[in-house]
mmCIF file with all atom_site columns, C-alpha atoms in Angstrom:
data_model
loop_
_atom_site.group_PDB
_atom_site.id
_atom_site.type_symbol
_atom_site.label_atom_id
_atom_site.label_alt_id
_atom_site.label_comp_id
_atom_site.label_asym_id
_atom_site.label_entity_id
_atom_site.label_seq_id
_atom_site.pdbx_PDB_ins_code
_atom_site.Cartn_x
_atom_site.Cartn_y
_atom_site.Cartn_z
_atom_site.occupancy
_atom_site.B_iso_or_equiv
_atom_site.pdbx_formal_charge
_atom_site.auth_seq_id
_atom_site.auth_comp_id
_atom_site.auth_asym_id
_atom_site.auth_atom_id
_atom_site.pdbx_PDB_model_num
ATOM 1   C CA . UNK T 1 1   ? 53.593 -55.998 52.404 1.00 0.00 ? 1   UNK T CA 1
ATOM 2   C CA . UNK T 1 2   ? 53.081 -58.007 55.531 1.00 0.00 ? 2   UNK T CA 1
ATOM 3   C CA . UNK T 1 3   ? 55.167 -58.090 58.688 1.00 0.00 ? 3   UNK T CA 1
ATOM 4   C CA . UNK T 1 4   ? 55.043 -59.492 62.194 1.00 0.00 ? 4   UNK T CA 1
ATOM 5   C CA . UNK T 1 5   ? 56.583 -58.132 65.384 1.00 0.00 ? 5   UNK T CA 1
ATOM 6   C CA . UNK T 1 6   ? 56.920 -60.238 68.476 1.00 0.00 ? 6   UNK T CA 1
ATOM 7   C CA . UNK T 1 7   ? 57.439 -57.781 71.250 1.00 0.00 ? 7   UNK T CA 1
ATOM 8   C CA . UNK T 1 8   ? 59.445 -60.022 73.593 1.00 0.00 ? 8   UNK T CA 1
ATOM 9   C CA . UNK T 1 9   ? 62.389 -62.114 72.508 1.00 0.00 ? 9   UNK T CA 1
ATOM 10  C CA . UNK T 1 10  ? 62.433 -63.970 75.857 1.00 0.00 ? 10  UNK T CA 1
ATOM 11  C CA . UNK T 1 11  ? 59.736 -64.618 78.454 1.00 0.00 ? 11  UNK T CA 1
ATOM 12  C CA . UNK T 1 12  ? 60.351 -66.305 81.785 1.00 0.00 ? 12  UNK T CA 1
ATOM 13  C CA . UNK T 1 13  ? 57.468 -67.648 83.871 1.00 0.00 ? 13  UNK T CA 1
ATOM 14  C CA . UNK T 1 14  ? 57.036 -69.913 86.855 1.00 0.00 ? 14  UNK T CA 1
ATOM 15  C CA . UNK T 1 15  ? 55.245 -73.214 86.441 1.00 0.00 ? 15  UNK T CA 1
ATOM 16  C CA . UNK T 1 16  ? 51.537 -72.783 87.103 1.00 0.00 ? 16  UNK T CA 1
ATOM 17  C CA . UNK T 1 17  ? 51.460 -69.051 86.315 1.00 0.00 ? 17  UNK T CA 1
ATOM 18  C CA . UNK T 1 18  ? 49.942 -67.427 83.208 1.00 0.00 ? 18  UNK T CA 1
ATOM 19  C CA . UNK T 1 19  ? 51.845 -66.990 79.968 1.00 0.00 ? 19  UNK T CA 1
ATOM 20  C CA . UNK T 1 20  ? 51.415 -64.005 77.628 1.00 0.00 ? 20  UNK T CA 1
ATOM 21  C CA . UNK T 1 21  ? 53.262 -63.781 74.315 1.00 0.00 ? 21  UNK T CA 1
ATOM 22  C CA . UNK T 1 22  ? 52.678 -60.576 72.400 1.00 0.00 ? 22  UNK T CA 1
ATOM 23  C CA . UNK T 1 23  ? 52.383 -60.237 68.646 1.00 0.00 ? 23  UNK T CA 1
ATOM 24  C CA . UNK T 1 24  ? 51.534 -57.328 66.357 1.00 0.00 ? 24  UNK T CA 1
ATOM 25  C CA . UNK T 1 25  ? 51.096 -57.701 62.625 1.00 0.00 ? 25  UNK T CA 1
ATOM 26  C CA . UNK T 1 26  ? 50.850 -55.604 59.514 1.00 0.00 ? 26  UNK T CA 1
ATOM 27  C CA . UNK T 1 27  ? 48.996 -56.852 56.464 1.00 0.00 ? 27  UNK T CA 1
ATOM 28  C CA . UNK T 1 28  ? 47.589 -55.296 53.324 1.00 0.00 ? 28  UNK T CA 1
ATOM 29  C CA . UNK T 1 29  ? 44.672 -57.689 53.206 1.00 0.00 ? 29  UNK T CA 1
ATOM 30  C CA . UNK T 1 30  ? 42.480 -59.619 55.580 1.00 0.00 ? 30  UNK T CA 1
ATOM 31  C CA . UNK T 1 31  ? 45.139 -61.835 57.117 1.00 0.00 ? 31  UNK T CA 1
ATOM 32  C CA . UNK T 1 32  ? 45.293 -65.364 58.347 1.00 0.00 ? 32  UNK T CA 1
ATOM 33  C CA . UNK T 1 33  ? 47.306 -65.586 61.556 1.00 0.00 ? 33  UNK T CA 1
ATOM 34  C CA . UNK T 1 34  ? 48.984 -68.552 63.178 1.00 0.00 ? 34  UNK T CA 1
ATOM 35  C CA . UNK T 1 35  ? 51.019 -69.431 66.212 1.00 0.00 ? 35  UNK T CA 1
ATOM 36  C CA . UNK T 1 36  ? 53.596 -72.193 65.874 1.00 0.00 ? 36  UNK T CA 1
ATOM 37  C CA . UNK T 1 37  ? 55.791 -73.741 68.556 1.00 0.00 ? 37  UNK T CA 1
ATOM 38  C CA . UNK T 1 38  ? 59.282 -75.102 67.984 1.00 0.00 ? 38  UNK T CA 1
ATOM 39  C CA . UNK T 1 39  ? 60.990 -77.400 70.463 1.00 0.00 ? 39  UNK T CA 1
ATOM 40  C CA . UNK T 1 40  ? 64.784 -77.731 70.277 1.00 0.00 ? 40  UNK T CA 1
ATOM 41  C CA . UNK T 1 41  ? 66.012 -79.394 67.091 1.00 0.00 ? 41  UNK T CA 1
ATOM 42  C CA . UNK T 1 42  ? 62.475 -80.041 65.938 1.00 0.00 ? 42  UNK T CA 1
ATOM 43  C CA . UNK T 1 43  ? 60.171 -78.680 63.298 1.00 0.00 ? 43  UNK T CA 1
ATOM 44  C CA . UNK T 1 44  ? 57.269 -76.347 63.874 1.00 0.00 ? 44  UNK T CA 1
ATOM 45  C CA . UNK T 1 45  ? 53.985 -77.498 65.316 1.00 0.00 ? 45  UNK T CA 1
ATOM 46  C CA . UNK T 1 46  ? 50.803 -75.542 64.723 1.00 0.00 ? 46  UNK T CA 1
ATOM 47  C CA . UNK T 1 47  ? 49.224 -74.316 67.976 1.00 0.00 ? 47  UNK T CA 1
ATOM 48  C CA . UNK T 1 48  ? 46.261 -72.434 66.528 1.00 0.00 ? 48  UNK T CA 1
ATOM 49  C CA . UNK T 1 49  ? 45.060 -70.379 63.587 1.00 0.00 ? 49  UNK T CA 1
ATOM 50  C CA . UNK T 1 50  ? 42.791 -67.389 62.970 1.00 0.00 ? 50  UNK T CA 1
ATOM 51  C CA . UNK T 1 51  ? 40.981 -67.225 59.643 1.00 0.00 ? 51  UNK T CA 1
ATOM 52  C CA . UNK T 1 52  ? 38.295 -64.512 60.026 1.00 0.00 ? 52  UNK T CA 1
ATOM 53  C CA . UNK T 1 53  ? 35.868 -66.585 62.043 1.00 0.00 ? 53  UNK T CA 1
ATOM 54  C CA . UNK T 1 54  ? 35.734 -66.179 65.842 1.00 0.00 ? 54  UNK T CA 1
ATOM 55  C CA . UNK T 1 55  ? 38.192 -63.613 67.180 1.00 0.00 ? 55  UNK T CA 1
ATOM 56  C CA . UNK T 1 56  ? 39.046 -65.767 70.203 1.00 0.00 ? 56  UNK T CA 1
ATOM 57  C CA . UNK T 1 57  ? 40.801 -68.855 68.949 1.00 0.00 ? 57  UNK T CA 1
ATOM 58  C CA . UNK T 1 58  ? 41.445 -71.944 71.053 1.00 0.00 ? 58  UNK T CA 1
ATOM 59  C CA . UNK T 1 59  ? 44.386 -74.157 70.232 1.00 0.00 ? 59  UNK T CA 1
ATOM 60  C CA . UNK T 1 60  ? 46.129 -77.223 71.493 1.00 0.00 ? 60  UNK T CA 1
ATOM 61  C CA . UNK T 1 61  ? 47.710 -77.686 74.937 1.00 0.00 ? 61  UNK T CA 1
ATOM 62  C CA . UNK T 1 62  ? 45.504 -75.044 76.573 1.00 0.00 ? 62  UNK T CA 1
ATOM 63  C CA . UNK T 1 63  ? 46.717 -72.120 74.462 1.00 0.00 ? 63  UNK T CA 1
ATOM 64  C CA . UNK T 1 64  ? 44.425 -69.481 73.040 1.00 0.00 ? 64  UNK T CA 1
ATOM 65  C CA . UNK T 1 65  ? 44.831 -66.233 71.134 1.00 0.00 ? 65  UNK T CA 1
ATOM 66  C CA . UNK T 1 66  ? 42.644 -63.201 70.537 1.00 0.00 ? 66  UNK T CA 1
ATOM 67  C CA . UNK T 1 67  ? 42.545 -61.347 67.236 1.00 0.00 ? 67  UNK T CA 1
ATOM 68  C CA . UNK T 1 68  ? 42.096 -57.596 67.743 1.00 0.00 ? 68  UNK T CA 1
ATOM 69  C CA . UNK T 1 69  ? 41.850 -55.799 64.435 1.00 0.00 ? 69  UNK T CA 1
ATOM 70  C CA . UNK T 1 70  ? 41.795 -52.308 65.987 1.00 0.00 ? 70  UNK T CA 1
ATOM 71  C CA . UNK T 1 71  ? 45.107 -53.033 67.698 1.00 0.00 ? 71  UNK T CA 1
ATOM 72  C CA . UNK T 1 72  ? 46.515 -55.251 64.902 1.00 0.00 ? 72  UNK T CA 1
ATOM 73  C CA . UNK T 1 73  ? 47.406 -57.742 67.608 1.00 0.00 ? 73  UNK T CA 1
ATOM 74  C CA . UNK T 1 74  ? 47.211 -61.493 68.022 1.00 0.00 ? 74  UNK T CA 1
ATOM 75  C CA . UNK T 1 75  ? 48.553 -62.222 71.505 1.00 0.00 ? 75  UNK T CA 1
ATOM 76  C CA . UNK T 1 76  ? 48.941 -65.807 72.718 1.00 0.00 ? 76  UNK T CA 1
ATOM 77  C CA . UNK T 1 77  ? 47.991 -66.793 76.261 1.00 0.00 ? 77  UNK T CA 1
ATOM 78  C CA . UNK T 1 78  ? 47.830 -69.809 78.510 1.00 0.00 ? 78  UNK T CA 1
ATOM 79  C CA . UNK T 1 79  ? 46.359 -69.680 82.030 1.00 0.00 ? 79  UNK T CA 1
ATOM 80  C CA . UNK T 1 80  ? 48.870 -72.015 83.648 1.00 0.00 ? 80  UNK T CA 1
ATOM 81  C CA . UNK T 1 81  ? 52.344 -72.784 82.304 1.00 0.00 ? 81  UNK T CA 1
ATOM 82  C CA . UNK T 1 82  ? 53.729 -76.291 82.303 1.00 0.00 ? 82  UNK T CA 1
ATOM 83  C CA . UNK T 1 83  ? 57.373 -77.299 82.139 1.00 0.00 ? 83  UNK T CA 1
ATOM 84  C CA . UNK T 1 84  ? 56.738 -78.825 78.718 1.00 0.00 ? 84  UNK T CA 1
ATOM 85  C CA . UNK T 1 85  ? 55.776 -75.376 77.383 1.00 0.00 ? 85  UNK T CA 1
ATOM 86  C CA . UNK T 1 86  ? 59.441 -74.330 77.368 1.00 0.00 ? 86  UNK T CA 1
ATOM 87  C CA . UNK T 1 87  ? 60.120 -73.769 73.674 1.00 0.00 ? 87  UNK T CA 1
ATOM 88  C CA . UNK T 1 88  ? 60.258 -71.052 71.028 1.00 0.00 ? 88  UNK T CA 1
ATOM 89  C CA . UNK T 1 89  ? 57.002 -69.590 69.760 1.00 0.00 ? 89  UNK T CA 1
ATOM 90  C CA . UNK T 1 90  ? 56.451 -67.928 66.414 1.00 0.00 ? 90  UNK T CA 1
ATOM 91  C CA . UNK T 1 91  ? 53.637 -65.629 65.397 1.00 0.00 ? 91  UNK T CA 1
ATOM 92  C CA . UNK T 1 92  ? 53.006 -65.944 61.666 1.00 0.00 ? 92  UNK T CA 1
ATOM 93  C CA . UNK T 1 93  ? 50.904 -64.058 59.112 1.00 0.00 ? 93  UNK T CA 1
ATOM 94  C CA . UNK T 1 94  ? 49.728 -65.095 55.682 1.00 0.00 ? 94  UNK T CA 1
ATOM 95  C CA . UNK T 1 95  ? 47.621 -63.221 53.180 1.00 0.00 ? 95  UNK T CA 1
ATOM 96  C CA . UNK T 1 96  ? 46.519 -63.649 49.611 1.00 0.00 ? 96  UNK T CA 1
ATOM 97  C CA . UNK T 1 97  ? 48.423 -60.589 48.459 1.00 0.00 ? 97  UNK T CA 1
ATOM 98  C CA . UNK T 1 98  ? 51.624 -62.394 49.418 1.00 0.00 ? 98  UNK T CA 1
ATOM 99  C CA . UNK T 1 99  ? 50.656 -65.610 47.659 1.00 0.00 ? 99  UNK T CA 1
ATOM 100 C CA . UNK T 1 100 ? 50.107 -67.549 50.871 1.00 0.00 ? 100 UNK T CA 1
ATOM 101 C CA . UNK T 1 101 ? 53.773 -67.521 51.839 1.00 0.00 ? 101 UNK T CA 1
ATOM 102 C CA . UNK T 1 102 ? 54.240 -67.203 55.559 1.00 0.00 ? 102 UNK T CA 1
ATOM 103 C CA . UNK T 1 103 ? 55.931 -64.264 57.240 1.00 0.00 ? 103 UNK T CA 1
ATOM 104 C CA . UNK T 1 104 ? 57.374 -65.081 60.649 1.00 0.00 ? 104 UNK T CA 1
ATOM 105 C CA . UNK T 1 105 ? 57.987 -62.955 63.677 1.00 0.00 ? 105 UNK T CA 1
ATOM 106 C CA . UNK T 1 106 ? 61.406 -63.136 65.264 1.00 0.00 ? 106 UNK T CA 1
ATOM 107 C CA . UNK T 1 107 ? 60.240 -65.635 67.871 1.00 0.00 ? 107 UNK T CA 1
ATOM 108 C CA . UNK T 1 108 ? 59.783 -65.611 71.646 1.00 0.00 ? 108 UNK T CA 1
ATOM 109 C CA . UNK T 1 109 ? 61.756 -68.060 73.700 1.00 0.00 ? 109 UNK T CA 1
ATOM 110 C CA . UNK T 1 110 ? 59.810 -69.223 76.774 1.00 0.00 ? 110 UNK T CA 1
ATOM 111 C CA . UNK T 1 111 ? 61.567 -70.406 79.888 1.00 0.00 ? 111 UNK T CA 1
ATOM 112 C CA . UNK T 1 112 ? 59.485 -72.134 82.556 1.00 0.00 ? 112 UNK T CA 1
ATOM 113 C CA . UNK T 1 113 ? 60.898 -72.186 86.052 1.00 0.00 ? 113 UNK T CA 1
ATOM 114 C CA . UNK T 1 114 ? 59.881 -74.891 88.538 1.00 0.00 ? 114 UNK T CA 1
ATOM 115 C CA . UNK N 2 1   ? 49.647 -90.969 58.308 1.00 0.00 ? 1   UNK N CA 1
ATOM 116 C CA . UNK N 2 2   ? 53.163 -89.653 57.770 1.00 0.00 ? 2   UNK N CA 1
ATOM 117 C CA . UNK N 2 3   ? 53.844 -85.962 58.095 1.00 0.00 ? 3   UNK N CA 1
ATOM 118 C CA . UNK N 2 4   ? 56.280 -83.912 56.062 1.00 0.00 ? 4   UNK N CA 1
ATOM 119 C CA . UNK N 2 5   ? 59.501 -85.892 55.750 1.00 0.00 ? 5   UNK N CA 1
ATOM 120 C CA . UNK N 2 6   ? 62.844 -84.196 55.333 1.00 0.00 ? 6   UNK N CA 1
ATOM 121 C CA . UNK N 2 7   ? 66.207 -85.819 54.894 1.00 0.00 ? 7   UNK N CA 1
ATOM 122 C CA . UNK N 2 8   ? 68.862 -85.812 55.891 1.00 0.00 ? 8   UNK N CA 1
ATOM 123 C CA . UNK N 2 9   ? 68.272 -84.411 59.369 1.00 0.00 ? 9   UNK N CA 1
ATOM 124 C CA . UNK N 2 10  ? 71.858 -83.231 59.549 1.00 0.00 ? 10  UNK N CA 1
ATOM 125 C CA . UNK N 2 11  ? 74.218 -82.526 56.681 1.00 0.00 ? 11  UNK N CA 1
ATOM 126 C CA . UNK N 2 12  ? 77.850 -81.503 56.876 1.00 0.00 ? 12  UNK N CA 1
ATOM 127 C CA . UNK N 2 13  ? 79.625 -80.114 53.842 1.00 0.00 ? 13  UNK N CA 1
ATOM 128 C CA . UNK N 2 14  ? 82.951 -78.449 53.166 1.00 0.00 ? 14  UNK N CA 1
ATOM 129 C CA . UNK N 2 15  ? 83.107 -75.088 51.460 1.00 0.00 ? 15  UNK N CA 1
ATOM 130 C CA . UNK N 2 16  ? 82.694 -75.461 47.713 1.00 0.00 ? 16  UNK N CA 1
ATOM 131 C CA . UNK N 2 17  ? 80.727 -78.716 47.854 1.00 0.00 ? 17  UNK N CA 1
ATOM 132 C CA . UNK N 2 18  ? 77.104 -79.184 46.899 1.00 0.00 ? 18  UNK N CA 1
ATOM 133 C CA . UNK N 2 19  ? 74.249 -79.746 49.333 1.00 0.00 ? 19  UNK N CA 1
ATOM 134 C CA . UNK N 2 20  ? 71.002 -81.494 48.393 1.00 0.00 ? 20  UNK N CA 1
ATOM 135 C CA . UNK N 2 21  ? 68.073 -81.339 50.775 1.00 0.00 ? 21  UNK N CA 1
ATOM 136 C CA . UNK N 2 22  ? 64.987 -83.467 50.213 1.00 0.00 ? 22  UNK N CA 1
ATOM 137 C CA . UNK N 2 23  ? 61.393 -82.987 51.224 1.00 0.00 ? 23  UNK N CA 1
ATOM 138 C CA . UNK N 2 24  ? 58.449 -85.335 50.808 1.00 0.00 ? 24  UNK N CA 1
ATOM 139 C CA . UNK N 2 25  ? 55.176 -83.502 51.492 1.00 0.00 ? 25  UNK N CA 1
ATOM 140 C CA . UNK N 2 26  ? 52.269 -84.948 53.375 1.00 0.00 ? 26  UNK N CA 1
ATOM 141 C CA . UNK N 2 27  ? 50.120 -87.349 51.412 1.00 0.00 ? 27  UNK N CA 1
ATOM 142 C CA . UNK N 2 28  ? 47.645 -85.428 49.296 1.00 0.00 ? 28  UNK N CA 1
ATOM 143 C CA . UNK N 2 29  ? 49.580 -82.149 49.495 1.00 0.00 ? 29  UNK N CA 1
ATOM 144 C CA . UNK N 2 30  ? 50.715 -80.663 46.220 1.00 0.00 ? 30  UNK N CA 1
ATOM 145 C CA . UNK N 2 31  ? 52.134 -77.366 47.493 1.00 0.00 ? 31  UNK N CA 1
ATOM 146 C CA . UNK N 2 32  ? 55.632 -77.195 48.954 1.00 0.00 ? 32  UNK N CA 1
ATOM 147 C CA . UNK N 2 33  ? 57.391 -74.275 50.620 1.00 0.00 ? 33  UNK N CA 1
ATOM 148 C CA . UNK N 2 34  ? 61.024 -73.970 51.705 1.00 0.00 ? 34  UNK N CA 1
ATOM 149 C CA . UNK N 2 35  ? 62.132 -71.740 54.566 1.00 0.00 ? 35  UNK N CA 1
ATOM 150 C CA . UNK N 2 36  ? 65.541 -70.990 56.045 1.00 0.00 ? 36  UNK N CA 1
ATOM 151 C CA . UNK N 2 37  ? 66.223 -70.355 59.717 1.00 0.00 ? 37  UNK N CA 1
ATOM 152 C CA . UNK N 2 38  ? 69.509 -68.713 60.586 1.00 0.00 ? 38  UNK N CA 1
ATOM 153 C CA . UNK N 2 39  ? 70.752 -69.050 64.180 1.00 0.00 ? 39  UNK N CA 1
ATOM 154 C CA . UNK N 2 40  ? 68.673 -67.048 66.676 1.00 0.00 ? 40  UNK N CA 1
ATOM 155 C CA . UNK N 2 41  ? 66.295 -65.856 63.949 1.00 0.00 ? 41  UNK N CA 1
ATOM 156 C CA . UNK N 2 42  ? 62.818 -66.647 62.701 1.00 0.00 ? 42  UNK N CA 1
ATOM 157 C CA . UNK N 2 43  ? 62.133 -68.520 59.508 1.00 0.00 ? 43  UNK N CA 1
ATOM 158 C CA . UNK N 2 44  ? 62.443 -66.720 56.175 1.00 0.00 ? 44  UNK N CA 1
ATOM 159 C CA . UNK N 2 45  ? 60.543 -67.764 53.073 1.00 0.00 ? 45  UNK N CA 1
ATOM 160 C CA . UNK N 2 46  ? 62.669 -69.012 50.189 1.00 0.00 ? 46  UNK N CA 1
ATOM 161 C CA . UNK N 2 47  ? 60.527 -70.637 47.497 1.00 0.00 ? 47  UNK N CA 1
ATOM 162 C CA . UNK N 2 48  ? 57.057 -72.002 46.797 1.00 0.00 ? 48  UNK N CA 1
ATOM 163 C CA . UNK N 2 49  ? 56.527 -74.868 44.369 1.00 0.00 ? 49  UNK N CA 1
ATOM 164 C CA . UNK N 2 50  ? 53.744 -76.979 42.989 1.00 0.00 ? 50  UNK N CA 1
ATOM 165 C CA . UNK N 2 51  ? 54.326 -80.143 41.053 1.00 0.00 ? 51  UNK N CA 1
ATOM 166 C CA . UNK N 2 52  ? 56.815 -79.338 38.278 1.00 0.00 ? 52  UNK N CA 1
ATOM 167 C CA . UNK N 2 53  ? 56.364 -75.574 38.722 1.00 0.00 ? 53  UNK N CA 1
ATOM 168 C CA . UNK N 2 54  ? 58.088 -72.839 40.680 1.00 0.00 ? 54  UNK N CA 1
ATOM 169 C CA . UNK N 2 55  ? 55.350 -70.433 41.747 1.00 0.00 ? 55  UNK N CA 1
ATOM 170 C CA . UNK N 2 56  ? 57.305 -67.912 43.816 1.00 0.00 ? 56  UNK N CA 1
ATOM 171 C CA . UNK N 2 57  ? 61.069 -67.822 44.295 1.00 0.00 ? 57  UNK N CA 1
ATOM 172 C CA . UNK N 2 58  ? 61.292 -64.291 45.613 1.00 0.00 ? 58  UNK N CA 1
ATOM 173 C CA . UNK N 2 59  ? 63.159 -65.425 48.728 1.00 0.00 ? 59  UNK N CA 1
ATOM 174 C CA . UNK N 2 60  ? 65.832 -67.450 46.972 1.00 0.00 ? 60  UNK N CA 1
ATOM 175 C CA . UNK N 2 61  ? 69.363 -66.071 46.752 1.00 0.00 ? 61  UNK N CA 1
ATOM 176 C CA . UNK N 2 62  ? 70.128 -65.140 43.144 1.00 0.00 ? 62  UNK N CA 1
ATOM 177 C CA . UNK N 2 63  ? 73.059 -67.500 42.794 1.00 0.00 ? 63  UNK N CA 1
ATOM 178 C CA . UNK N 2 64  ? 73.913 -71.075 43.816 1.00 0.00 ? 64  UNK N CA 1
ATOM 179 C CA . UNK N 2 65  ? 70.412 -71.954 45.078 1.00 0.00 ? 65  UNK N CA 1
ATOM 180 C CA . UNK N 2 66  ? 67.809 -73.854 43.108 1.00 0.00 ? 66  UNK N CA 1
ATOM 181 C CA . UNK N 2 67  ? 64.683 -75.866 43.872 1.00 0.00 ? 67  UNK N CA 1
ATOM 182 C CA . UNK N 2 68  ? 62.540 -78.373 42.067 1.00 0.00 ? 68  UNK N CA 1
ATOM 183 C CA . UNK N 2 69  ? 59.456 -80.459 42.727 1.00 0.00 ? 69  UNK N CA 1
ATOM 184 C CA . UNK N 2 70  ? 59.264 -83.123 40.018 1.00 0.00 ? 70  UNK N CA 1
ATOM 185 C CA . UNK N 2 71  ? 56.178 -85.016 39.000 1.00 0.00 ? 71  UNK N CA 1
ATOM 186 C CA . UNK N 2 72  ? 57.494 -88.064 40.812 1.00 0.00 ? 72  UNK N CA 1
ATOM 187 C CA . UNK N 2 73  ? 59.606 -87.953 43.940 1.00 0.00 ? 73  UNK N CA 1
ATOM 188 C CA . UNK N 2 74  ? 60.458 -85.426 46.604 1.00 0.00 ? 74  UNK N CA 1
ATOM 189 C CA . UNK N 2 75  ? 61.131 -81.726 46.332 1.00 0.00 ? 75  UNK N CA 1
ATOM 190 C CA . UNK N 2 76  ? 64.844 -80.920 46.255 1.00 0.00 ? 76  UNK N CA 1
ATOM 191 C CA . UNK N 2 77  ? 66.576 -77.777 47.468 1.00 0.00 ? 77  UNK N CA 1
ATOM 192 C CA . UNK N 2 78  ? 70.053 -77.640 45.958 1.00 0.00 ? 78  UNK N CA 1
ATOM 193 C CA . UNK N 2 79  ? 72.875 -75.395 47.081 1.00 0.00 ? 79  UNK N CA 1
ATOM 194 C CA . UNK N 2 80  ? 75.962 -75.344 44.907 1.00 0.00 ? 80  UNK N CA 1
ATOM 195 C CA . UNK N 2 81  ? 79.445 -74.287 46.049 1.00 0.00 ? 81  UNK N CA 1
ATOM 196 C CA . UNK N 2 82  ? 78.364 -73.876 49.652 1.00 0.00 ? 82  UNK N CA 1
ATOM 197 C CA . UNK N 2 83  ? 79.853 -71.155 51.843 1.00 0.00 ? 83  UNK N CA 1
ATOM 198 C CA . UNK N 2 84  ? 79.943 -70.741 55.615 1.00 0.00 ? 84  UNK N CA 1
ATOM 199 C CA . UNK N 2 85  ? 76.974 -68.373 55.506 1.00 0.00 ? 85  UNK N CA 1
ATOM 200 C CA . UNK N 2 86  ? 74.766 -71.180 54.182 1.00 0.00 ? 86  UNK N CA 1
ATOM 201 C CA . UNK N 2 87  ? 74.911 -72.865 57.598 1.00 0.00 ? 87  UNK N CA 1
ATOM 202 C CA . UNK N 2 88  ? 71.320 -72.868 58.810 1.00 0.00 ? 88  UNK N CA 1
ATOM 203 C CA . UNK N 2 89  ? 68.280 -75.017 59.390 1.00 0.00 ? 89  UNK N CA 1
ATOM 204 C CA . UNK N 2 90  ? 66.201 -75.514 56.262 1.00 0.00 ? 90  UNK N CA 1
ATOM 205 C CA . UNK N 2 91  ? 62.543 -76.332 56.709 1.00 0.00 ? 91  UNK N CA 1
ATOM 206 C CA . UNK N 2 92  ? 60.052 -77.649 54.243 1.00 0.00 ? 92  UNK N CA 1
ATOM 207 C CA . UNK N 2 93  ? 56.303 -77.181 54.631 1.00 0.00 ? 93  UNK N CA 1
ATOM 208 C CA . UNK N 2 94  ? 53.378 -78.475 52.633 1.00 0.00 ? 94  UNK N CA 1
ATOM 209 C CA . UNK N 2 95  ? 49.711 -77.644 52.255 1.00 0.00 ? 95  UNK N CA 1
ATOM 210 C CA . UNK N 2 96  ? 46.864 -79.216 50.319 1.00 0.00 ? 96  UNK N CA 1
ATOM 211 C CA . UNK N 2 97  ? 46.023 -76.116 48.314 1.00 0.00 ? 97  UNK N CA 1
ATOM 212 C CA . UNK N 2 98  ? 46.694 -72.429 48.040 1.00 0.00 ? 98  UNK N CA 1
ATOM 213 C CA . UNK N 2 99  ? 43.890 -71.183 50.271 1.00 0.00 ? 99  UNK N CA 1
ATOM 214 C CA . UNK N 2 100 ? 45.457 -68.888 52.812 1.00 0.00 ? 100 UNK N CA 1
ATOM 215 C CA . UNK N 2 101 ? 43.493 -70.380 55.678 1.00 0.00 ? 101 UNK N CA 1
ATOM 216 C CA . UNK N 2 102 ? 45.115 -73.750 55.190 1.00 0.00 ? 102 UNK N CA 1
ATOM 217 C CA . UNK N 2 103 ? 47.962 -74.096 57.683 1.00 0.00 ? 103 UNK N CA 1
ATOM 218 C CA . UNK N 2 104 ? 51.257 -75.299 56.400 1.00 0.00 ? 104 UNK N CA 1
ATOM 219 C CA . UNK N 2 105 ? 52.624 -78.463 57.972 1.00 0.00 ? 105 UNK N CA 1
ATOM 220 C CA . UNK N 2 106 ? 56.342 -78.470 58.663 1.00 0.00 ? 106 UNK N CA 1
ATOM 221 C CA . UNK N 2 107 ? 58.991 -81.132 58.594 1.00 0.00 ? 107 UNK N CA 1
ATOM 222 C CA . UNK N 2 108 ? 61.662 -81.433 61.280 1.00 0.00 ? 108 UNK N CA 1
ATOM 223 C CA . UNK N 2 109 ? 64.188 -79.635 59.098 1.00 0.00 ? 109 UNK N CA 1
ATOM 224 C CA . UNK N 2 110 ? 67.672 -80.280 57.757 1.00 0.00 ? 110 UNK N CA 1
ATOM 225 C CA . UNK N 2 111 ? 70.478 -78.701 59.729 1.00 0.00 ? 111 UNK N CA 1
ATOM 226 C CA . UNK N 2 112 ? 73.260 -77.803 57.336 1.00 0.00 ? 112 UNK N CA 1
ATOM 227 C CA . UNK N 2 113 ? 76.735 -77.178 58.684 1.00 0.00 ? 113 UNK N CA 1
ATOM 228 C CA . UNK N 2 114 ? 79.532 -75.879 56.483 1.00 0.00 ? 114 UNK N CA 1
ATOM 229 C CA . UNK N 2 115 ? 83.090 -76.583 57.569 1.00 0.00 ? 115 UNK N CA 1
#
């Protein structure tokens, strides 16, 4: 069985400061991991994905994430937050044992203060 | 190059009515997934379909919910005799194949409200 835990339900940062969103996963197989962002009343947009290539993954809008197998973590970071980064972020795992269906973390809501 | 299209964006139904949610996958995608998002929660998998086949419906409630993806036309998620607890956002996603390194592309969702 696979599962995802996002350690913070809310994160508040000031514009221009770093953002860290924490994610731990559990998977019975070699997982694929994703981060999606959801703006209010919108669908989900893919930020980045890890698929067993480089452990440091660069995504869109300056986000990146590092896969650490020993820690079963896939934390998302951005060096400098922008007001437009205010949204909800989901860490997601998929593996073949689960037939490619996605398992979502509970989400982290990011607030960016001016 | 249109993305995943869902309609309607908002749907209001009274208890006991039927709700039909439609999803047209991205061009060239033959795999469709439905997810439900309850208020203040993450998305939960409901069902996975390919053309004319249900591959995995392990997340579907046992009663009142059904899904199809016909040879022609959009995928339909159907909820019969809706109840207040069905109020949620329903998202459709599509992918070109079943490889687990292919990201799923999401539509903007249908927000279902039950009066």
